[in-house]
CSV table of C-alpha atoms and ligand atoms in Angstrom, one decimal:
chain,number,residue,atom,x,y,z
W,14,MET,CA,98.9,152.4,282.2
W,15,ASN,CA,98.3,149.9,279.4
W,16,SER,CA,101.0,147.4,278.8
W,17,LYS,CA,101.8,146.4,275.2
W,18,PRO,CA,99.5,143.6,274.0
W,19,LYS,CA,100.7,140.1,273.7
W,20,THR,CA,99.9,137.4,271.2
W,21,THR,CA,97.8,134.6,272.6
W,22,VAL,CA,96.8,131.3,271.1
W,23,THR,CA,93.8,129.4,272.5
W,24,PHE,CA,93.3,125.7,271.7
W,25,TYR,CA,89.5,125.2,271.8
W,26,ASN,CA,89.1,121.8,270.2
W,27,GLY,CA,90.6,119.0,268.1
W,28,LEU,CA,93.7,118.3,270.1
W,29,THR,CA,93.9,114.7,271.1
W,30,THR,CA,91.4,113.5,268.5
W,31,ILE,CA,91.7,113.3,264.8
W,32,GLY,CA,89.9,116.3,263.4
W,33,GLY,CA,88.0,119.4,264.4
W,34,PRO,CA,90.8,121.7,265.4
W,35,MET,CA,89.5,125.1,266.6
W,36,ILE,CA,92.2,127.6,267.5
W,37,GLU,CA,92.1,131.3,268.1
W,38,VAL,CA,95.0,133.7,267.7
W,39,ALA,CA,94.5,137.1,269.4
W,40,TYR,CA,96.4,140.3,269.7
W,41,GLY,CA,95.0,143.5,271.3
W,42,LYS,CA,91.4,144.0,270.0
W,43,SER,CA,91.9,141.6,267.0
W,44,HIS,CA,91.3,137.9,266.9
W,45,VAL,CA,91.0,135.1,264.3
W,46,LEU,CA,89.6,131.6,264.5
W,47,PHE,CA,90.5,128.5,262.5
W,48,ASP,CA,89.1,125.9,261.5
W,49,LEU,CA,85.3,125.4,261.9
W,50,GLY,CA,84.8,121.7,261.7
W,51,GLU,CA,83.1,119.1,263.7
W,52,VAL,CA,84.9,116.1,265.2
W,53,TYR,CA,83.7,112.9,263.4
W,54,ARG,CA,82.3,110.4,265.9
W,55,PRO,CA,80.1,107.9,264.0
W,56,GLU,CA,79.9,105.7,267.0
W,57,LEU,CA,77.6,108.3,268.7
W,58,GLY,CA,74.9,107.5,266.1
W,59,LEU,CA,73.8,111.2,265.9
W,60,SER,CA,71.8,112.3,262.9
W,61,MET,CA,72.1,115.9,261.7
W,62,GLU,CA,68.8,116.7,263.4
W,63,ASP,CA,70.2,115.6,266.8
W,64,GLU,CA,73.2,117.9,266.5
W,65,ASP,CA,71.9,121.1,268.2
W,66,PHE,CA,74.4,123.4,269.8
W,67,GLU,CA,74.2,121.9,273.2
W,68,THR,CA,74.8,118.4,271.9
W,69,LEU,CA,77.8,119.5,269.8
W,70,LEU,CA,79.3,121.0,273.0
W,71,LYS,CA,78.4,118.1,275.2
W,72,TYR,CA,80.3,115.6,273.1
W,73,GLN,CA,83.1,118.0,272.4
W,74,LEU,CA,82.3,117.9,268.7
W,75,ILE,CA,83.0,121.6,268.5
W,76,GLY,CA,84.9,124.0,270.8
W,77,ASP,CA,83.2,126.2,273.3
W,78,VAL,CA,84.5,129.3,271.6
W,79,PRO,CA,83.3,132.7,272.9
W,80,ASN,CA,82.7,135.7,270.6
W,81,PHE,CA,82.6,133.9,267.3
W,82,TYR,CA,79.4,131.9,267.1
W,83,ASP,CA,76.1,133.4,266.0
W,84,PRO,CA,74.3,134.8,269.1
W,85,GLN,CA,71.1,133.4,267.6
W,86,ILE,CA,72.5,130.0,268.2
W,87,THR,CA,74.4,130.5,271.5
W,88,GLY,CA,72.0,133.0,273.1
W,89,LYS,CA,75.1,135.0,274.1
W,90,PRO,CA,76.0,138.3,272.5
W,91,ILE,CA,79.4,139.0,271.0
W,92,ASP,CA,81.5,141.4,273.0
W,93,THR,CA,82.2,143.9,270.2
W,94,LYS,CA,83.8,146.4,272.6
W,95,ARG,CA,86.5,143.8,273.5
W,96,TRP,CA,86.9,142.6,269.9
W,97,GLU,CA,86.9,145.2,267.2
W,98,HIS,CA,88.3,143.0,264.4
W,99,SER,CA,87.4,139.4,263.9
W,100,ALA,CA,87.7,136.9,261.1
W,101,ALA,CA,87.7,133.1,260.6
W,102,TYR,CA,89.4,130.7,258.2
W,103,ILE,CA,88.9,127.1,257.1
W,104,SER,CA,91.8,125.2,255.6
W,105,HIS,CA,89.9,122.7,253.5
W,106,LEU,CA,86.5,121.3,252.9
W,107,HIS,CA,86.6,118.1,254.9
W,108,LEU,CA,83.7,118.1,257.5
W,109,ASP,CA,86.1,117.9,260.4
W,110,HIS,CA,87.4,121.3,259.3
W,111,SER,CA,84.2,122.9,257.8
W,112,LYS,CA,81.0,121.4,259.0
W,113,ALA,CA,80.3,124.0,261.7
W,114,LEU,CA,81.0,127.1,259.5
W,115,ASN,CA,77.3,128.1,259.5
W,116,LEU,CA,77.6,128.6,263.2
W,117,LEU,CA,79.9,131.5,262.8
W,118,ALA,CA,78.2,134.9,263.4
W,119,PRO,CA,77.1,136.2,260.0
W,120,GLU,CA,78.9,139.5,260.4
W,121,ILE,CA,82.3,137.8,260.9
W,122,PRO,CA,84.1,137.3,257.6
W,123,LEU,CA,85.1,133.7,256.8
W,124,TYR,CA,88.0,133.1,254.4
W,125,ALA,CA,89.1,130.0,252.5
W,126,GLY,CA,91.1,129.2,249.4
W,127,PRO,CA,89.2,129.6,246.1
W,128,ILE,CA,88.4,126.0,245.5
W,129,THR,CA,87.2,125.4,249.0
W,130,ALA,CA,85.1,128.5,248.8
W,131,HIS,CA,83.5,127.4,245.5
W,132,LEU,CA,83.0,123.7,246.3
W,133,LEU,CA,81.4,124.0,249.8
W,134,PRO,CA,78.1,125.6,248.7
W,135,VAL,CA,77.8,122.9,245.9
W,136,LEU,CA,78.5,120.1,248.4
W,137,ASN,CA,75.8,121.5,250.7
W,138,GLN,CA,73.1,122.2,248.1
W,139,ASP,CA,71.0,119.4,249.5
W,140,GLY,CA,71.5,120.5,253.0
W,141,ASN,CA,73.2,117.4,254.2
W,142,PHE,CA,76.8,118.5,254.3
W,143,LEU,CA,77.1,121.4,256.7
W,144,LEU,CA,75.3,122.1,260.0
W,145,PRO,CA,72.5,124.5,259.4
W,146,ALA,CA,72.6,128.3,260.0
W,147,ALA,CA,70.1,129.9,262.4
W,148,ASN,CA,66.8,130.8,260.7
W,149,LYS,CA,68.0,129.8,257.2
W,150,PRO,CA,66.9,126.9,254.9
W,151,LYS,CA,68.8,123.7,255.5
W,152,ASN,CA,70.8,123.9,252.3
W,153,TYR,CA,72.1,127.5,253.1
W,154,THR,CA,75.8,128.0,253.1
W,155,ARG,CA,77.0,131.3,254.6
W,156,PRO,CA,79.2,133.5,252.5
W,157,ILE,CA,82.8,132.3,252.2
W,158,ILE,CA,85.3,134.8,250.9
W,159,SER,CA,87.4,133.2,248.2
W,160,ALA,CA,90.9,134.5,249.3
W,161,GLU,CA,93.6,135.2,246.8
W,162,LEU,CA,96.4,132.7,247.6
W,163,ASN,CA,99.7,134.1,249.1
W,164,LYS,CA,98.1,137.6,249.5
W,165,PRO,CA,98.0,139.0,253.0
W,166,ILE,CA,94.5,139.7,254.5
W,167,GLN,CA,94.4,142.4,257.2
W,168,VAL,CA,92.2,141.7,260.3
W,169,GLY,CA,93.0,144.7,262.6
W,170,ASP,CA,96.5,144.1,264.0
W,171,ILE,CA,96.6,140.5,262.5
W,172,THR,CA,97.6,139.5,259.0
W,173,LEU,CA,96.4,136.2,257.5
W,174,THR,CA,98.1,134.6,254.5
W,175,ILE,CA,96.5,131.6,252.9
W,176,VAL,CA,98.9,129.4,251.0
W,177,PRO,CA,98.4,126.3,248.8
W,178,SER,CA,99.2,123.0,250.4
W,179,ASP,CA,98.5,119.3,249.7
W,180,HIS,CA,95.9,117.0,251.3
W,181,ASP,CA,93.3,114.6,249.9
W,182,ALA,CA,90.7,117.4,249.9
W,183,TYR,CA,90.8,119.3,246.7
W,184,GLY,CA,92.1,122.9,247.1
W,185,ALA,CA,93.5,122.4,250.6
W,186,THR,CA,95.5,125.3,252.0
W,187,GLY,CA,97.6,126.2,255.0
W,188,LEU,CA,97.6,129.5,257.0
W,189,ILE,CA,100.3,131.9,258.2
W,190,VAL,CA,99.1,134.3,260.9
W,191,LYS,CA,101.2,137.3,261.7
W,192,THR,CA,100.6,139.6,264.7
W,193,PRO,CA,102.8,142.7,265.3
W,194,ASP,CA,105.3,140.5,267.2
W,195,LYS,CA,104.8,136.8,266.3
W,196,THR,CA,104.2,134.4,263.4
W,197,ILE,CA,102.0,131.4,263.8
W,198,VAL,CA,101.6,128.7,261.2
W,199,HIS,CA,98.6,126.3,261.0
W,200,THR,CA,99.3,123.4,258.7
W,201,GLY,CA,95.7,122.3,258.3
W,202,ASP,CA,95.9,118.7,257.1
W,203,ILE,CA,99.1,118.1,255.1
W,204,ARG,CA,101.2,115.5,253.4
W,205,LEU,CA,104.2,115.2,251.1
W,206,HIS,CA,103.0,112.3,249.0
W,207,GLY,CA,100.2,114.0,247.1
W,208,TYR,CA,100.1,115.6,243.7
W,209,HIS,CA,101.8,118.8,244.9
W,210,PRO,CA,104.7,118.3,247.3
W,211,ASP,CA,106.3,121.4,245.8
W,212,TRP,CA,103.5,123.5,247.3
W,213,VAL,CA,104.2,122.1,250.7
W,214,HIS,CA,107.9,122.9,250.3
W,215,ASN,CA,107.0,126.5,249.4
W,216,PHE,CA,104.7,126.7,252.5
W,217,MET,CA,107.6,125.5,254.7
W,218,LYS,CA,109.8,128.2,253.2
W,219,ALA,CA,107.2,130.9,253.8
W,220,GLY,CA,106.7,129.9,257.4
W,221,HIS,CA,110.4,129.1,258.2
W,222,ARG,CA,111.4,129.8,261.8
W,223,CYS,CA,107.9,130.7,262.8
W,224,ASP,CA,107.3,131.3,266.5
W,225,MET,CA,104.7,128.5,266.7
W,226,LEU,CA,103.9,125.7,264.3
W,227,ILE,CA,100.4,124.2,264.9
W,228,ILE,CA,100.8,120.9,263.0
W,229,GLU,CA,98.4,118.0,262.5
W,230,GLY,CA,99.6,114.7,263.7
W,231,THR,CA,97.2,112.1,262.3
W,232,GLY,CA,100.3,110.1,261.1
W,233,VAL,CA,101.6,109.4,264.7
W,234,SER,CA,98.2,108.3,266.0
W,235,TRP,CA,98.7,104.6,265.7
W,236,PRO,CA,102.2,103.7,267.0
W,237,GLU,CA,101.2,100.1,267.2
W,238,ARG,CA,100.6,100.0,263.4
W,239,VAL,CA,104.1,101.2,262.4
W,240,ASN,CA,105.3,97.7,261.5
W,241,GLU,CA,102.1,96.9,259.7
W,242,GLU,CA,102.8,99.7,257.2
W,243,ASN,CA,106.1,98.1,256.3
W,244,SER,CA,104.5,94.6,255.9
W,245,GLU,CA,103.2,93.1,252.7
W,246,GLU,CA,99.6,93.0,253.8
W,247,PHE,CA,99.5,96.8,253.9
W,248,THR,CA,97.1,97.9,251.2
W,249,GLY,CA,97.9,101.6,251.2
W,250,GLN,CA,99.5,103.2,248.2
W,251,LYS,CA,102.7,105.1,248.5
W,252,ASN,CA,101.4,108.2,246.8
W,253,GLU,CA,98.5,109.5,244.7
W,254,LYS,CA,100.3,108.9,241.5
W,255,GLU,CA,101.0,105.3,242.3
W,256,LEU,CA,97.3,104.9,243.2
W,257,THR,CA,96.2,106.1,239.8
W,258,LYS,CA,98.7,103.8,238.1
W,259,THR,CA,97.3,100.9,240.0
W,260,ILE,CA,93.8,101.7,238.9
W,261,VAL,CA,94.9,101.9,235.3
W,262,GLN,CA,96.7,98.6,235.7
W,263,TYR,CA,93.5,96.8,236.9
W,264,GLN,CA,91.8,98.0,233.8
W,265,LYS,CA,94.6,96.7,231.6
W,266,ASP,CA,94.7,93.3,233.4
W,267,ASN,CA,91.0,92.8,233.2
W,268,PRO,CA,89.9,93.4,229.6
W,269,LYS,CA,86.6,91.4,230.0
W,270,ARG,CA,85.2,92.0,233.4
W,271,GLN,CA,82.8,94.4,235.0
W,272,LEU,CA,84.9,97.1,236.7
W,273,THR,CA,83.5,99.6,239.1
W,274,PHE,CA,84.8,101.9,241.8
W,275,ASN,CA,84.0,104.6,244.3
W,276,THR,CA,86.1,107.5,245.8
W,277,TYR,CA,85.4,110.2,248.4
W,278,PRO,CA,83.6,113.2,246.8
W,279,THR,CA,86.0,115.9,248.1
W,280,ASN,CA,89.0,114.2,246.6
W,281,VAL,CA,88.3,115.8,243.3
W,282,GLU,CA,91.8,115.7,242.0
W,283,ARG,CA,91.9,111.9,242.4
W,284,ILE,CA,88.8,111.5,240.2
W,285,LEU,CA,90.1,113.9,237.6
W,286,ARG,CA,93.3,111.8,237.3
W,287,ILE,CA,91.3,108.6,237.1
W,288,ILE,CA,89.2,110.2,234.3
W,289,SER,CA,92.3,111.4,232.4
W,290,ASP,CA,94.4,108.3,232.7
W,291,SER,CA,91.9,105.4,232.5
W,292,PRO,CA,91.9,103.4,229.3
W,293,ARG,CA,88.2,102.7,229.8
W,294,LYS,CA,85.5,105.4,229.6
W,295,VAL,CA,84.9,106.6,233.2
W,296,VAL,CA,81.3,107.2,234.0
W,297,LEU,CA,80.3,109.0,237.2
W,298,HIS,CA,77.0,108.9,239.1
W,299,ALA,CA,75.0,112.0,238.2
W,300,LYS,CA,75.5,113.7,241.6
W,301,ARG,CA,79.3,113.5,241.3
W,302,ALA,CA,79.2,114.7,237.7
W,303,GLU,CA,77.1,117.6,238.9
W,304,LEU,CA,79.8,118.5,241.5
W,305,LEU,CA,82.5,118.6,238.8
W,306,LYS,CA,80.2,120.6,236.5
W,307,LYS,CA,79.2,123.2,239.1
W,308,ALA,CA,82.5,123.7,240.8
W,309,LEU,CA,84.9,123.3,237.9
W,310,LYS,CA,82.6,123.6,234.8
W,311,GLN,CA,83.9,120.2,233.7
W,312,ASP,CA,81.6,117.9,231.7
W,313,VAL,CA,82.0,114.1,232.2
W,314,PRO,CA,80.0,111.0,231.2
W,315,TYR,CA,77.4,110.2,233.8
W,316,TYR,CA,74.4,108.0,234.6
W,317,TYR,CA,71.2,108.2,236.7
W,318,LEU,CA,69.9,105.4,238.9
W,319,PRO,CA,66.2,104.7,238.2
W,320,GLU,CA,65.1,106.6,241.3
W,321,ASP,CA,67.3,109.7,240.6
W,322,GLU,CA,65.8,113.0,239.6
W,323,LYS,CA,67.3,114.6,236.5
W,324,ILE,CA,69.9,117.3,237.0
W,325,ASP,CA,69.5,120.4,234.8
W,326,ALA,CA,73.2,121.3,234.9
W,327,LEU,CA,74.2,118.1,233.1
W,328,ASP,CA,74.6,117.8,229.4
W,329,PRO,CA,72.0,115.2,228.2
W,330,ASN,CA,74.4,114.0,225.4
W,331,LEU,CA,76.8,112.7,228.0
W,332,GLU,CA,74.3,110.4,229.8
W,333,ILE,CA,75.0,106.7,229.7
W,334,SER,CA,72.1,104.4,230.5
W,335,TYR,CA,72.3,102.5,233.8
W,336,ALA,CA,71.2,99.4,232.0
W,337,ASP,CA,74.2,99.6,229.7
W,338,LEU,CA,76.6,99.9,232.6
W,339,LEU,CA,75.1,96.9,234.4
W,340,ALA,CA,75.5,94.9,231.2
W,341,ASP,CA,79.0,96.1,230.4
W,342,ASP,CA,82.2,94.1,230.8
W,343,HIS,CA,84.8,95.9,228.7
W,344,GLN,CA,84.0,99.5,227.9
W,345,TYR,CA,83.2,101.4,231.1
W,346,PHE,CA,84.9,102.0,234.5
W,347,TRP,CA,82.1,103.4,236.5
W,348,GLN,CA,81.4,104.8,239.9
W,349,VAL,CA,79.0,102.7,241.8
W,350,VAL,CA,77.1,104.3,244.8
W,351,GLY,CA,74.7,101.6,245.9
W,352,HIS,CA,72.6,98.7,244.6
W,353,TYR,CA,75.6,96.4,244.8
W,354,ASP,CA,73.1,93.5,244.3
W,355,GLN,CA,72.7,94.5,240.7
W,356,LEU,CA,76.4,94.2,239.8
W,357,GLN,CA,77.7,91.2,237.8
W,358,GLU,CA,79.0,88.2,239.7
W,359,GLY,CA,82.8,87.9,239.2
W,360,GLY,CA,83.2,91.7,238.7
W,361,LEU,CA,85.8,93.8,240.4
W,362,TYR,CA,85.0,96.8,242.7
W,363,ILE,CA,87.7,99.3,243.8
W,364,HIS,CA,86.9,101.0,247.1
W,365,SER,CA,89.3,104.0,247.1
W,366,ASN,CA,88.8,105.9,250.4
W,367,ALA,CA,85.1,106.0,249.7
W,368,GLU,CA,82.4,105.8,252.3
W,369,PRO,CA,82.2,103.9,254.5
W,370,LEU,CA,85.8,104.9,255.2
W,371,GLY,CA,87.1,102.2,257.4
W,372,ASP,CA,86.9,99.9,260.4
W,373,PHE,CA,86.1,102.7,262.8
W,374,ASP,CA,82.8,103.2,261.0
W,375,PRO,CA,80.2,100.6,262.1
W,376,ALA,CA,78.8,100.6,258.5
W,377,TYR,CA,82.1,99.3,257.1
W,378,LYS,CA,82.0,95.6,257.9
W,379,PRO,CA,78.5,95.0,256.7
W,380,PHE,CA,79.3,96.9,253.5
W,381,ILE,CA,82.3,94.8,252.7
W,382,GLU,CA,80.4,91.5,253.5
W,383,ASN,CA,77.5,92.6,251.3
W,384,ILE,CA,79.7,93.1,248.3
W,385,GLU,CA,81.8,89.9,248.7
W,386,LYS,CA,78.7,87.9,249.3
W,387,ARG,CA,77.7,88.9,245.7
W,388,GLY,CA,80.8,87.2,244.4
W,389,ILE,CA,82.4,90.5,243.5
W,390,GLU,CA,86.1,90.9,244.2
W,391,LEU,CA,86.6,94.0,246.4
W,392,VAL,CA,89.9,95.8,246.3
W,393,THR,CA,90.6,98.6,248.7
W,394,LEU,CA,93.1,101.2,247.3
W,395,ARG,CA,93.9,103.8,249.9
W,396,CYS,CA,96.2,106.7,249.8
W,397,SER,CA,96.3,108.7,253.0
W,398,GLY,CA,95.6,112.4,253.0
W,399,HIS,CA,98.0,112.8,255.9
W,400,ALA,CA,101.8,112.9,256.4
W,401,ASP,CA,103.2,109.7,257.9
W,402,ILE,CA,105.7,109.7,260.7
W,403,ALA,CA,108.7,110.4,258.5
W,404,GLU,CA,106.9,113.1,256.5
W,405,LEU,CA,105.9,114.8,259.7
W,406,LYS,CA,109.5,115.0,260.8
W,407,GLU,CA,110.4,116.4,257.4
W,408,ILE,CA,107.7,119.0,257.6
W,409,ILE,CA,108.8,120.1,261.1
W,410,ALA,CA,112.4,120.3,259.9
W,411,GLY,CA,111.2,122.4,257.0
W,412,PHE,CA,109.6,124.9,259.3
W,413,GLU,CA,112.1,124.8,262.2
W,414,PRO,CA,109.6,126.2,264.6
W,415,LYS,CA,110.5,127.8,267.9
W,416,ILE,CA,107.4,126.2,269.5
W,417,LEU,CA,105.7,123.1,268.1
W,418,ALA,CA,102.0,122.5,269.0
W,419,PRO,CA,100.7,119.2,267.7
W,420,VAL,CA,97.0,118.9,267.3
W,421,HIS,CA,94.6,116.6,265.3
W,422,THR,CA,96.2,113.4,266.6
W,423,LEU,CA,95.6,110.6,269.2
W,424,HIS,CA,99.2,111.0,270.3
W,425,PRO,CA,100.5,114.6,270.3
W,426,GLU,CA,103.3,113.6,272.6
W,427,LEU,CA,104.8,111.5,269.8
W,428,GLU,CA,105.6,114.6,267.7
W,429,GLU,CA,108.9,116.2,268.7
W,430,ASN,CA,110.6,119.5,268.0
W,431,PRO,CA,114.4,119.3,267.5
W,432,PHE,CA,114.4,123.1,266.8
W,433,GLY,CA,112.9,124.4,270.1
W,434,GLU,CA,110.0,123.8,272.5
W,435,ARG,CA,107.1,121.4,272.1
W,436,ILE,CA,103.9,122.1,274.0
W,437,LEU,CA,100.9,119.8,274.6
W,438,PRO,CA,98.1,122.3,275.2
W,439,LYS,CA,94.9,121.1,277.0
W,440,ARG,CA,91.5,121.7,275.6
W,441,GLY,CA,90.5,125.3,276.2
W,442,GLU,CA,94.1,126.4,277.2
W,443,THR,CA,95.5,129.7,276.3
W,444,VAL,CA,99.2,130.0,275.5
W,445,THR,CA,100.8,133.5,275.7
W,446,LEU,CA,103.7,134.1,273.4
W,447,SER,CA,106.3,136.4,274.9
T,685,ZN,ZN1,91.1,116.6,256.0
């Protein structure tokens, strides 16, 4: 006699490290997987060519997830008798949540919010964003279904609802998974100090009293830094709106000075706000302008470096010459992406969560030294994409989960659940909800 199926949650990767969560929810013959990223470990010095399937598993950069990856990559068939309904989801377009999406078997549907679904193929058009798919050109991006937000998607016995959230990746979403007897919430990466705290509050309402809340915990990863954040040396910005204001203020305070900046490509909303609020004319490097054009159909002033190839998608009337930018000290606020040796001495460069991202990247220190050596003042203006300790508490209180499962953090044990149980699953562990 068959007993009634139970909901299980398996934690394949991304637990005690920041990034790369891979989690499966299963019920009966249906199962879903989220997300499909790769853990970021620059210290390994691996190039994209080095990252074959074995290497990814060996360094735990991805999870050893059965029955989801492409058999052409794993050499193992998918057990379609056991699993009649499968689907996958990615919460946002950061690489630690998306880079491995081409490894998913082609016949398994992959869902994401509309912005994530539209931007990823553009980001990967040169083939250096995502891991490659089997037997496809390097710049191939497998189909991503642009899901309608807040509208349930049926995967056999399981229902997925993708909801808008807030993170420093444009278009970030969260996920509500319902099986016939349980509700599981996956926050993705989340914060309350971005442009859309109201969306996060709605997400909390929709997932209120869920059976399990899988929450990211980046913000509790560095308990030793708690006092630092309250000190005067802390250069982080309280929220995204403050950050834009500070950038505008630098322009007002420096009417005759070369002013340049860079941000991270996937924080599209930050760059849109910089463009709309800046007193100076904002000029982007052609590659970044192309991203805005292709993904959002937005035209912005741009420039080419001498070595760049022309991009057909861009309006030639909006091109500003690189020579004009190099000579300018009052008209432009422009995105610099290299050749720091050509900038004016005495200028100001704002590094706003651009690459290299920080101390943990071996490229960071030489980068900073190189700019300062040129006599350019370097200002780092950061705003975290992640909830801090207080915000995490607020988010947990908003959901009031029966079980809390912290992932995506160096210290999952520092997230607590006043509303029920807190579990600390091991890599590869399956939890049965009964
Ligand atoms: Zn992220």
